[in-house]
XYZ file of C-alpha atoms in Angstrom:
289
model
C 1.687 -19.189 14.320
C -1.508 -17.461 15.509
C -1.363 -18.988 19.032
C 2.409 -18.029 19.313
C 1.588 -14.456 18.361
C -1.159 -14.358 20.873
C 1.068 -15.497 23.547
C 3.479 -12.699 22.806
C 0.749 -10.044 22.767
C -0.438 -11.309 26.188
C 2.962 -10.524 27.754
C 3.737 -7.239 29.471
C 4.521 -4.697 26.915
C 8.043 -3.357 27.491
C 9.261 0.196 26.702
C 11.682 0.754 23.847
C 15.013 -0.541 25.126
C 18.377 -1.881 23.738
C 19.793 -5.246 24.366
C 22.839 -7.189 23.386
C 21.862 -9.932 21.016
C 23.909 -13.141 21.816
C 26.674 -13.852 19.271
C 26.144 -10.401 17.616
C 28.157 -7.272 17.936
C 25.389 -4.802 17.379
C 22.641 -3.574 19.764
C 19.072 -4.135 18.676
C 15.870 -2.469 20.053
C 13.021 -3.958 21.512
C 9.542 -2.690 21.077
C 6.859 -4.557 23.081
C 7.467 -8.262 22.189
C 9.258 -7.512 19.131
C 12.990 -7.355 18.530
C 13.907 -4.862 15.730
C 16.816 -5.575 13.283
C 17.393 -3.310 10.101
C 15.457 -0.354 9.101
C 13.479 -1.181 5.803
C 12.363 2.390 5.251
C 11.282 5.772 6.639
C 8.298 7.950 6.047
C 7.210 11.414 6.894
C 5.833 10.218 10.334
C 7.113 6.720 10.820
C 9.718 4.074 10.161
C 9.554 0.504 9.257
C 11.828 -2.285 10.609
C 12.439 -5.889 10.141
C 11.307 -7.718 13.333
C 11.158 -10.974 15.102
C 9.605 -11.977 18.385
C 11.942 -11.014 21.100
C 11.001 -13.630 23.760
C 10.655 -16.744 21.606
C 12.799 -19.792 22.798
C 14.798 -19.845 19.523
C 16.138 -17.407 17.268
C 13.511 -16.535 14.600
C 14.434 -14.831 11.363
C 13.065 -11.250 10.809
C 9.932 -12.323 8.977
C 7.810 -9.507 10.270
C 7.678 -5.694 9.510
C 7.046 -3.350 12.405
C 5.864 0.234 11.500
C 6.291 2.541 14.450
C 5.503 6.196 14.856
C 8.680 8.346 15.064
C 7.932 10.635 17.994
C 11.192 12.467 17.645
C 10.100 13.705 14.090
C 6.425 14.220 14.474
C 4.258 14.520 17.526
C 1.068 15.695 15.907
C -2.379 14.060 16.378
C -2.452 13.586 12.633
C 0.524 11.287 12.827
C -1.105 9.144 15.520
C -4.521 9.033 13.577
C -2.761 7.762 10.419
C -1.306 4.967 12.348
C -4.599 4.177 13.873
C -6.220 4.254 10.349
C -3.696 1.824 9.139
C -4.589 -0.609 11.930
C -8.255 -0.167 11.238
C -8.032 -0.788 7.447
C -5.907 -3.944 7.990
C -8.283 -5.207 10.650
C -11.256 -4.689 8.389
C -9.865 -6.095 5.259
C -9.021 -9.765 4.588
C -7.536 -10.115 1.301
C -4.326 -11.741 -0.100
C -3.290 -8.517 -1.851
C -3.526 -6.500 1.408
C -0.981 -6.765 4.117
C -2.448 -8.625 7.191
C -2.342 -7.053 10.666
C -0.619 -9.346 13.142
C -0.148 -7.087 16.118
C -0.829 -3.500 17.095
C -0.276 -1.361 20.222
C -1.769 2.127 19.606
C -2.066 3.360 23.139
C 1.468 2.787 24.214
C 4.357 5.585 24.312
C 5.622 4.050 21.175
C 2.630 3.086 19.040
C 3.174 0.482 16.245
C 1.666 -2.009 14.029
C 3.091 -5.418 12.720
C 2.504 -7.138 9.497
C 4.274 -9.994 7.600
C 7.471 -8.800 6.001
C 6.723 -8.686 2.213
C 9.204 -10.074 -0.191
C 10.091 -8.139 -3.296
C 10.433 -4.460 -4.273
C 8.053 -1.521 -4.920
C 6.694 -1.050 -8.236
C 8.310 2.353 -8.320
C 11.831 0.757 -8.176
C 10.835 -1.544 -11.019
C 9.769 1.401 -13.135
C 13.082 3.229 -12.217
C 15.212 0.471 -13.662
C 16.955 1.289 -16.850
C 14.840 0.425 -19.831
C 16.354 0.180 -23.401
C 15.054 3.040 -25.497
C 13.651 0.702 -28.075
C 11.456 -1.048 -25.633
C 7.893 0.198 -25.866
C 6.749 -0.715 -22.210
C 8.334 -0.192 -18.915
C 7.173 -3.797 -18.110
C 5.872 -6.336 -20.753
C 2.224 -5.794 -21.557
C 0.997 -8.913 -19.881
C 2.972 -8.301 -16.804
C 1.673 -4.929 -16.721
C -1.902 -6.138 -16.881
C -1.288 -8.560 -14.107
C 0.258 -6.053 -11.726
C -2.575 -3.535 -12.321
C -5.283 -6.108 -12.020
C -4.050 -7.444 -8.770
C -3.801 -3.880 -7.521
C -7.273 -3.306 -8.594
C -8.453 -6.363 -6.745
C -6.978 -4.926 -3.480
C -8.740 -1.759 -4.192
C -12.067 -3.460 -4.908
C -11.812 -5.209 -1.573
C -11.206 -2.086 0.231
C -14.077 -0.334 -1.361
C -16.280 -3.347 -0.357
C -15.238 -2.851 3.342
C -16.010 0.886 2.827
C -12.530 2.221 2.764
C -10.588 4.553 0.387
C -6.951 3.888 0.047
C -6.239 7.582 -0.744
C -2.567 7.192 -1.898
C -2.527 4.602 -4.758
C 0.822 4.959 -6.534
C 3.837 2.492 -7.481
C 5.627 3.270 -4.273
C 2.750 1.558 -2.392
C 2.624 -1.447 -4.583
C 5.032 -4.322 -3.554
C 5.856 -6.861 -6.243
C 7.208 -10.162 -5.179
C 9.680 -12.175 -7.161
C 6.791 -14.165 -8.618
C 5.039 -11.170 -9.664
C 2.401 -11.128 -6.827
C 1.165 -7.823 -5.451
C 0.589 -6.433 -2.347
C -1.081 -2.976 -1.756
C 0.652 -1.197 1.139
C 0.607 1.971 3.304
C -3.032 2.883 4.527
C -2.000 6.002 6.305
C -4.077 8.171 4.028
C -7.132 5.895 4.035
C -10.631 7.403 4.791
C -13.903 5.882 5.457
C -16.197 6.040 2.508
C -19.104 6.712 4.729
C -19.441 9.332 7.457
C -17.758 12.723 7.849
C -14.265 11.370 7.564
C -14.871 11.150 3.778
C -15.240 14.837 3.459
C -11.875 16.013 2.194
C -10.165 18.076 4.822
C -7.293 19.255 2.576
C -4.959 16.471 3.703
C -1.829 16.300 1.693
C 0.475 13.573 0.736
C 3.377 12.812 -1.639
C 2.939 11.645 -5.171
C 0.564 14.494 -6.162
C 0.824 13.472 -9.735
C -1.482 10.559 -8.940
C -4.106 12.383 -7.137
C -7.650 12.556 -8.686
C -8.719 16.107 -9.496
C -11.340 16.173 -6.754
C -8.566 15.648 -4.099
C -7.432 19.144 -4.767
C -10.851 20.548 -3.600
C -11.137 20.660 0.141
C -14.744 20.482 1.512
C -16.234 17.870 -0.893
C -17.009 14.185 -0.085
C -14.304 11.863 -1.527
C -15.673 8.816 -3.198
C -14.232 5.440 -4.279
C -13.571 6.798 -7.819
C -10.467 8.761 -6.612
C -8.736 5.493 -6.160
C -9.621 4.350 -9.670
C -8.300 7.549 -11.081
C -4.986 7.000 -9.186
C -4.797 3.469 -10.573
C -5.399 4.869 -13.990
C -2.371 7.131 -13.770
C -0.309 4.105 -12.548
C -1.401 2.144 -15.550
C -0.394 5.051 -17.706
C 3.021 5.116 -16.049
C 3.518 1.409 -16.710
C 2.947 2.178 -20.437
C 4.651 5.510 -20.993
C 7.239 5.439 -18.063
C 6.013 8.707 -16.850
C 2.890 9.331 -14.561
C 0.407 11.194 -16.648
C -3.411 11.783 -16.625
C -3.528 11.737 -20.495
C -3.357 8.844 -22.788
C -0.741 8.790 -25.240
C -2.252 7.078 -28.253
C 1.135 6.711 -30.059
C 1.816 3.628 -28.044
C 0.767 0.505 -29.681
C -1.813 -0.602 -27.136
C -4.969 -2.621 -27.654
C -8.210 -0.631 -28.333
C -9.832 -2.063 -25.338
C -6.829 -1.086 -23.087
C -6.976 2.623 -24.297
C -10.780 2.641 -23.824
C -10.467 1.443 -20.286
C -7.541 3.719 -19.362
C -9.425 6.813 -20.750
C -12.455 6.033 -18.745
C -10.465 5.616 -15.579
C -8.796 8.970 -16.080
C -12.171 10.930 -16.666
C -12.007 14.396 -14.990
C -15.630 13.831 -13.749
C -15.538 10.936 -11.039
C -19.144 10.037 -12.070
C -17.842 8.971 -15.436
C -15.176 6.593 -14.181
C -15.715 2.857 -13.970
C -16.078 1.242 -10.524
C -13.207 -0.770 -9.116
C -15.241 -3.918 -9.601
C -15.607 -2.988 -13.338
C -11.929 -2.328 -13.662
C -11.159 -5.819 -12.285
C -13.484 -7.472 -14.716
C -12.106 -5.591 -17.691
C -8.585 -6.188 -16.757
C -9.167 -9.798 -16.420
C -10.818 -9.904 -19.728
C -7.764 -8.242 -21.267
C -5.497 -10.814 -19.757
C -7.519 -13.681 -21.141
C -7.387 -12.048 -24.631
C -3.587 -12.151 -24.502
C -3.373 -15.953 -23.763
């Protein structure tokens, strides 16, 4: 697979064009060596398409996801920088809970990045499903712990390679049919060292998941901001609403409440590290066996 992808990358990059797919009645776009099929989603600055190698000698299923900057919607340098950051994060990170970078073209007229297409749905979709009023948890407790722990493992690895995700929320957590998690969308990522970690007032959606320090431009953002966002996501799994406060009316284990309270501390110095969060969540999972 790697050799085949390398061969595709070495071919001349073709401009965005349309071609007639044999046996099909629809026209499909080609970006570089990739044929795009259906649109999987759209963001503020970019769109994500299912993709397959355009020049392979047999038809491939659309097993890849290509994220391309939408020049018609945004031509700002910030949009370009966001895609460059995504590529840099995926290149630095090597973890099963983080999408792998397979291809990137950042200097072309149509910059893009390519990852494997991830099976499943976002956690936000799981949380939006109708839940009977007599059910205490949006997901069973053991499943909630597993989802949050896997997300915490991805965050821990990002912190180890000195990156802040910057936008941890259920829309950026993919859950496979087997319950395996992939943390996606690194467009708001920032280096944890250097000037880039000084908050410049960048904005993103899902403000209810932001750590308090993200509302204060001009300060240096630390890894604890991701821990806070993960804590809000944990609270959402329990209460069905994103909240920075812990509802003690829910019948949760004492250790769960203690960890959640610590993660949601107003002062980032009082929050546990992502490594400590992973260890404590794993201990909680074991206690439920």
